């Protein structure tokens, strides 16, 4: 496998690592009014998103390979709250969704559009990886997000 984008060409090692990565189960936890609404609210819905509710495997994806083409608009308080939660009880923070797209010549591309505050919190804590659910996708899926700005992926 070849890696492109911010992750460089470490694809063979990364692809094998992601596909054979240790999976960790994330039990849903109900929190009782602890005053941390943003994180507690995310945990209460069972760590699901509309795209990954059928995917149970969570992988620790290197931050360096994620392509985030849309600039985030962040609320500093939300990022700070997530940083605190990541340090105290990281299992309460749901994984992000990552689109895995194969390029025309077999390259692997990992796009992330949501989870901006979670991504920023991991980056601020200098984490090398972020828990993610991998969604096998196509160039057509990517065009839904990027329109005519969709790059030619090799």
Coordinates of N, CA and C in Angstrom, one line a residue:
X1 N 0.8 -1.2 0.0 CA 0.0 0.0 0.0 C 0.9 1.2 0.0
X2 N 0.5 2.3 -0.7 CA 1.2 3.5 -0.7 C 0.4 4.6 0.0
X3 N 1.1 5.4 0.8 CA 0.5 6.4 1.5 C 0.8 7.7 0.8
X4 N -0.2 8.6 0.7 CA 0.0 9.9 0.2 C -0.5 10.9 1.1
X5 N -0.4 12.2 0.7 CA -0.9 13.3 1.6 C 0.1 13.5 2.7
X6 N -0.4 14.1 3.8 CA 0.5 14.5 4.9 C 1.3 13.4 5.5
X7 N 0.8 12.2 5.4 CA 1.5 11.1 6.0 C 2.7 10.6 5.2
X8 N 3.0 11.1 4.1 CA 4.2 10.7 3.3 C 3.9 9.4 2.6
X9 N 5.0 8.6 2.4 CA 4.9 7.4 1.7 C 5.2 6.2 2.6
X10 N 4.7 6.2 3.8 CA 4.9 5.1 4.7 C 3.7 4.1 4.7
X11 N 3.0 4.1 3.5 CA 1.8 3.4 3.4 C 1.8 1.9 3.7
X12 N 2.9 1.2 3.3 CA 2.9 -0.2 3.5 C 2.9 -0.5 5.0
X13 N 3.7 0.2 5.7 CA 3.7 -0.1 7.2 C 2.4 0.4 7.8
X14 N 1.9 1.6 7.4 CA 0.7 2.1 8.1 C -0.5 1.3 7.7
X15 N -0.6 0.9 6.4 CA -1.8 0.1 6.0 C -1.9 -1.2 6.8
X16 N -0.7 -1.8 6.9 CA -0.7 -3.1 7.6 C -1.0 -2.9 9.0
X17 N -0.4 -1.8 9.6 CA -0.7 -1.5 11.0 C -2.2 -1.2 11.3
X18 N -2.8 -0.5 10.4 CA -4.2 -0.1 10.6 C -5.1 -1.4 10.4
X19 N -4.8 -2.1 9.4 CA -5.6 -3.3 9.1 C -5.4 -4.4 10.1
X20 N -4.2 -4.5 10.7 CA -4.0 -5.5 11.7 C -4.0 -4.9 13.1
X21 N -4.4 -3.7 13.2 CA -4.3 -3.0 14.5 C -5.1 -3.7 15.6
X22 N -4.7 -3.5 16.8 CA -5.4 -4.0 17.9 C -6.7 -3.2 18.0
X23 N -7.8 -3.9 18.1 CA -9.1 -3.2 18.2 C -9.5 -3.1 19.7
X24 N -10.1 -2.0 20.0 CA -10.5 -1.9 21.4 C -12.0 -1.7 21.5
X25 N -12.6 -2.4 22.3 CA -14.1 -2.3 22.5 C -14.3 -1.0 23.3
X26 N -15.4 -0.3 23.0 CA -15.7 0.9 23.7 C -17.1 0.7 24.3
X27 N -17.3 0.3 25.5 CA -18.6 0.2 26.1 C -19.3 1.5 26.3
X28 N -20.6 1.6 25.9 CA -21.3 2.8 26.1 C -21.4 3.0 27.6
X29 N -21.3 4.3 28.1 CA -21.4 4.6 29.5 C -22.4 5.7 29.7
X30 N -23.2 5.5 30.7 CA -24.2 6.5 31.0 C -23.6 7.3 32.2
X31 N -23.5 8.6 32.0 CA -23.0 9.5 33.1 C -24.2 10.2 33.7
X32 N -24.1 10.3 35.0 CA -25.2 11.0 35.7 C -24.8 12.4 36.1
X33 N -25.4 13.4 35.4 CA -25.2 14.8 35.7 C -23.9 15.2 36.3
X34 N -22.8 15.1 35.6 CA -21.5 15.5 36.2 C -21.1 16.9 35.7
X35 N -22.0 17.6 35.1 CA -21.7 19.0 34.7 C -20.8 19.1 33.4
X36 N -20.6 18.0 32.7 CA -19.7 18.0 31.5 C -20.6 17.7 30.3
X37 N -21.5 18.5 30.0 CA -22.5 18.2 29.0 C -21.9 17.8 27.6
X38 N -21.0 18.5 27.1 CA -20.6 18.1 25.7 C -20.0 16.7 25.6
X39 N -19.2 16.3 26.5 CA -18.6 15.0 26.5 C -19.6 13.9 26.9
X40 N -20.4 14.2 28.0 CA -21.4 13.3 28.5 C -22.4 13.1 27.4
X41 N -22.8 14.1 26.7 CA -23.9 14.0 25.7 C -23.4 13.0 24.6
X42 N -22.1 13.2 24.2 CA -21.5 12.3 23.2 C -21.5 10.9 23.7
X43 N -21.1 10.6 24.9 CA -21.0 9.3 25.5 C -22.4 8.6 25.6
X44 N -23.4 9.4 25.9 CA -24.7 8.8 26.0 C -25.3 8.2 24.8
X45 N -24.9 8.7 23.6 CA -25.6 8.2 22.4 C -24.8 6.9 21.9
X46 N -24.0 6.4 22.8 CA -23.4 5.1 22.5 C -22.2 5.2 21.5
X47 N -21.6 6.4 21.4 CA -20.4 6.6 20.6 C -20.7 6.3 19.1
X48 N -21.9 6.7 18.7 CA -22.3 6.4 17.3 C -22.4 7.6 16.5
X49 N -22.2 7.5 15.2 CA -22.5 8.5 14.2 C -23.3 7.8 13.2
X50 N -23.9 8.6 12.3 CA -24.8 8.0 11.3 C -23.9 7.2 10.3
X51 N -22.7 7.6 10.1 CA -21.8 6.9 9.2 C -21.2 5.6 9.8
X52 N -21.0 5.5 11.1 CA -20.3 4.4 11.6 C -21.1 3.6 12.7
X53 N -22.4 3.8 12.7 CA -23.1 3.0 13.7 C -23.0 1.5 13.5
X54 N -22.7 1.1 12.3 CA -22.6 -0.3 12.0 C -21.1 -0.8 12.2
X55 N -20.2 0.1 12.5 CA -18.8 -0.3 12.6 C -18.4 -0.3 14.1
X56 N -17.9 -1.4 14.6 CA -17.5 -1.5 16.0 C -16.0 -1.3 16.2
X57 N -15.2 -1.6 15.2 CA -13.7 -1.6 15.3 C -13.3 -0.1 15.5
X58 N -12.4 0.1 16.5 CA -11.8 1.4 16.7 C -10.3 1.2 16.5
X59 N -9.7 2.0 15.7 CA -8.2 2.0 15.4 C -7.6 3.2 15.9
X60 N -6.3 3.1 16.4 CA -5.6 4.3 16.8 C -4.8 4.7 15.5
X61 N -5.3 5.8 14.9 CA -4.8 6.2 13.6 C -3.7 7.3 13.9
X62 N -2.6 7.3 13.2 CA -1.6 8.3 13.4 C -2.2 9.7 12.9
X63 N -2.0 10.7 13.7 CA -2.5 12.0 13.4 C -1.9 12.5 12.1
X64 N -0.6 12.1 11.9 CA 0.1 12.7 10.7 C -0.4 12.2 9.4
X65 N -1.2 11.2 9.3 CA -1.8 10.7 8.0 C -3.1 11.3 7.7
X66 N -3.8 11.9 8.7 CA -5.1 12.4 8.4 C -5.1 13.7 7.6
X67 N -6.0 13.7 6.6 CA -6.1 14.8 5.7 C -7.4 15.5 6.1
X68 N -7.3 16.8 6.5 CA -8.4 17.6 7.0 C -8.5 18.8 6.1
X69 N -9.2 18.7 4.9 CA -9.2 19.8 4.0 C -10.1 21.0 4.3
X70 N -11.0 20.9 5.3 CA -11.9 22.0 5.6 C -11.4 22.6 6.9
X71 N -11.1 23.9 7.0 CA -10.6 24.5 8.2 C -11.7 24.4 9.3
X72 N -11.3 24.1 10.5 CA -12.2 24.0 11.6 C -12.5 25.3 12.2
X73 N -13.7 25.5 12.7 CA -14.1 26.6 13.5 C -14.3 26.1 14.9
X74 N -13.4 26.4 15.8 CA -13.3 25.8 17.1 C -13.8 26.7 18.2
X75 N -14.4 26.1 19.2 CA -14.8 26.7 20.5 C -13.7 26.3 21.5
X76 N -12.9 27.3 21.9 CA -11.8 27.0 22.8 C -12.2 26.2 24.1
X77 N -13.4 26.6 24.7 CA -13.9 25.9 25.9 C -14.2 24.5 25.6
X78 N -14.7 24.1 24.5 CA -15.0 22.8 24.1 C -13.7 21.9 24.0
X79 N -12.7 22.5 23.3 CA -11.4 21.9 23.2 C -10.8 21.6 24.5
X80 N -10.8 22.6 25.4 CA -10.3 22.5 26.8 C -11.0 21.4 27.6
X81 N -12.3 21.3 27.5 CA -13.1 20.3 28.2 C -12.7 18.9 27.7
X82 N -12.5 18.8 26.4 CA -12.1 17.5 25.8 C -10.7 17.1 26.2
X83 N -9.8 18.1 26.3 CA -8.4 17.8 26.7 C -8.5 17.3 28.2
X84 N -9.3 17.9 29.0 CA -9.3 17.5 30.4 C -9.9 16.0 30.5
X85 N -10.9 15.8 29.7 CA -11.5 14.5 29.7 C -10.6 13.4 29.1
X86 N -9.8 13.8 28.1 CA -8.8 12.8 27.5 C -7.8 12.5 28.6
X87 N -7.4 13.4 29.4 CA -6.4 13.1 30.4 C -7.0 12.3 31.6
X88 N -8.2 12.5 31.9 CA -8.8 11.8 33.1 C -9.5 10.5 32.7
X89 N -10.3 10.5 31.7 CA -11.1 9.4 31.3 C -11.2 9.3 29.8
X90 N -10.2 8.9 29.1 CA -10.2 9.0 27.6 C -11.3 8.1 27.0
X91 N -11.8 7.1 27.7 CA -12.8 6.2 27.1 C -14.2 7.0 26.9
X92 N -14.3 8.1 27.6 CA -15.6 8.9 27.4 C -15.6 9.7 26.1
X93 N -14.5 9.8 25.4 CA -14.5 10.6 24.2 C -14.6 9.7 23.0
X94 N -15.7 9.8 22.2 CA -15.9 8.9 21.1 C -14.8 9.1 20.0
X95 N -14.6 8.0 19.2 CA -13.7 8.1 18.1 C -14.2 9.0 17.0
X96 N -13.3 9.5 16.2 CA -13.7 10.3 15.0 C -13.9 9.3 13.9
X97 N -14.6 9.8 12.9 CA -14.9 9.0 11.6 C -13.8 9.4 10.6
X98 N -13.2 8.4 9.9 CA -12.2 8.6 8.9 C -12.6 7.9 7.7
X99 N -12.7 8.6 6.5 CA -12.9 8.0 5.2 C -11.6 7.4 4.7
X100 N -11.6 6.2 4.3 CA -10.4 5.5 3.8 C -10.6 5.4 2.3
X101 N -9.8 6.1 1.5 CA -10.0 6.1 0.0 C -8.8 5.5 -0.6
X102 N -9.0 4.6 -1.6 CA -7.9 4.0 -2.4 C -7.8 4.9 -3.6
X103 N -6.5 5.3 -3.9 CA -6.3 6.1 -5.1 C -6.2 5.2 -6.3
X104 N -6.1 5.8 -7.5 CA -6.1 5.1 -8.8 C -4.9 4.1 -8.9
X105 N -3.8 4.4 -8.2 CA -2.7 3.5 -8.3 C -2.4 2.8 -6.9
X106 N -3.5 2.7 -6.1 CA -3.4 1.9 -4.9 C -3.0 2.7 -3.7
X107 N -2.8 4.0 -3.8 CA -2.5 4.8 -2.6 C -3.6 4.8 -1.6
X108 N -3.2 5.0 -0.3 CA -4.2 5.0 0.8 C -4.3 6.5 1.2
X109 N -5.5 7.0 1.3 CA -5.8 8.4 1.8 C -6.8 8.3 2.9
X110 N -6.5 9.0 4.0 CA -7.4 9.0 5.1 C -7.9 10.5 5.4
X111 N -9.2 10.7 5.0 CA -9.8 12.0 5.2 C -10.7 12.0 6.4
X112 N -10.6 13.1 7.1 CA -11.4 13.4 8.3 C -12.1 14.7 8.2
X113 N -13.4 14.7 8.3 CA -14.2 16.0 8.1 C -14.8 16.4 9.4
X114 N -15.3 15.5 10.2 CA -15.9 15.9 11.5 C -14.9 15.7 12.7
X115 N -15.4 15.8 13.9 CA -14.6 15.6 15.0 C -13.5 16.6 15.2
X116 N -13.8 17.9 14.8 CA -12.8 19.0 14.8 C -12.3 19.2 16.2
X117 N -13.2 19.3 17.2 CA -12.8 19.6 18.6 C -12.0 18.4 19.2
X118 N -12.4 17.2 18.9 CA -11.6 16.0 19.3 C -10.2 16.0 18.7
X119 N -10.2 16.3 17.4 CA -8.9 16.3 16.7 C -8.0 17.4 17.4
X120 N -8.5 18.6 17.6 CA -7.8 19.7 18.1 C -7.3 19.4 19.6
X121 N -8.1 18.7 20.3 CA -7.7 18.3 21.7 C -6.6 17.3 21.7
X122 N -6.6 16.3 20.8 CA -5.5 15.4 20.7 C -4.3 16.1 20.2
X123 N -4.4 17.0 19.3 CA -3.2 17.7 18.8 C -2.6 18.6 19.9
X124 N -3.5 19.3 20.7 CA -3.0 20.1 21.7 C -2.3 19.3 22.8
X125 N -2.7 18.1 23.0 CA -2.0 17.2 24.0 C -0.8 16.5 23.4
X126 N -0.5 16.8 22.1 CA 0.7 16.2 21.4 C 0.5 14.7 21.3
X127 N -0.7 14.2 21.1 CA -0.9 12.8 20.9 C -0.5 12.4 19.5
X128 N 0.1 11.3 19.4 CA 0.6 10.8 18.0 C -0.5 10.1 17.3
X129 N -1.5 9.6 18.0 CA -2.6 8.8 17.4 C -3.9 9.4 17.9
X130 N -5.0 9.0 17.2 CA -6.4 9.4 17.6 C -7.3 8.2 17.4
X131 N -8.1 7.8 18.3 CA -9.1 6.7 18.0 C -10.0 7.1 16.9
X132 N -10.2 6.2 16.0 CA -11.0 6.5 14.8 C -11.7 5.2 14.3
X133 N -12.9 5.4 13.7 CA -13.6 4.3 13.0 C -13.3 4.6 11.5
X134 N -12.8 3.5 10.9 CA -12.4 3.6 9.5 C -13.6 3.3 8.6
X135 N -13.9 4.2 7.7 CA -15.0 3.9 6.8 C -14.5 3.7 5.3
X136 N -14.5 2.5 4.8 CA -14.0 2.3 3.4 C -14.9 3.1 2.5
X137 N -14.3 4.0 1.7 CA -15.0 4.9 0.9 C -14.5 5.0 -0.6
X138 N -15.1 5.8 -1.4 CA -14.7 5.9 -2.8 C -14.4 7.4 -3.1
X139 N -13.9 7.6 -4.3 CA -13.7 8.9 -4.8 C -15.0 9.6 -5.0
X140 N -16.0 8.9 -5.3 CA -17.4 9.5 -5.4 C -17.9 10.0 -4.1
X141 N -17.6 9.2 -3.0 CA -17.9 9.7 -1.7 C -17.2 11.0 -1.3
X142 N -15.9 11.0 -1.7 CA -15.1 12.2 -1.4 C -15.6 13.4 -2.1
X143 N -16.1 13.2 -3.4 CA -16.6 14.3 -4.2 C -17.9 14.9 -3.5
X144 N -18.6 14.1 -2.8 CA -19.8 14.6 -2.0 C -19.3 15.7 -1.1
X145 N -18.1 15.6 -0.5 CA -17.6 16.6 0.5 C -16.9 17.7 -0.2
X146 N -16.1 17.4 -1.2 CA -15.2 18.4 -1.8 C -15.6 18.9 -3.2
X147 N -16.6 18.4 -3.8 CA -17.1 18.8 -5.1 C -15.9 18.9 -6.1
X148 N -15.8 20.0 -6.9 CA -14.8 20.1 -7.9 C -13.4 20.3 -7.3
X149 N -13.3 20.4 -6.0 CA -12.0 20.5 -5.4 C -11.4 19.2 -5.1
X150 N -12.1 18.1 -5.4 CA -11.6 16.8 -5.2 C -10.3 16.5 -5.9
X151 N -9.2 16.2 -5.3 CA -7.9 16.0 -5.9 C -7.9 14.6 -6.7
X152 N -7.0 14.5 -7.6 CA -6.8 13.2 -8.3 C -5.9 12.4 -7.3
X153 N -6.4 11.3 -6.8 CA -5.6 10.5 -5.8 C -5.0 9.3 -6.5
X154 N -3.7 9.2 -6.4 CA -3.0 8.1 -7.0 C -2.9 6.8 -6.2

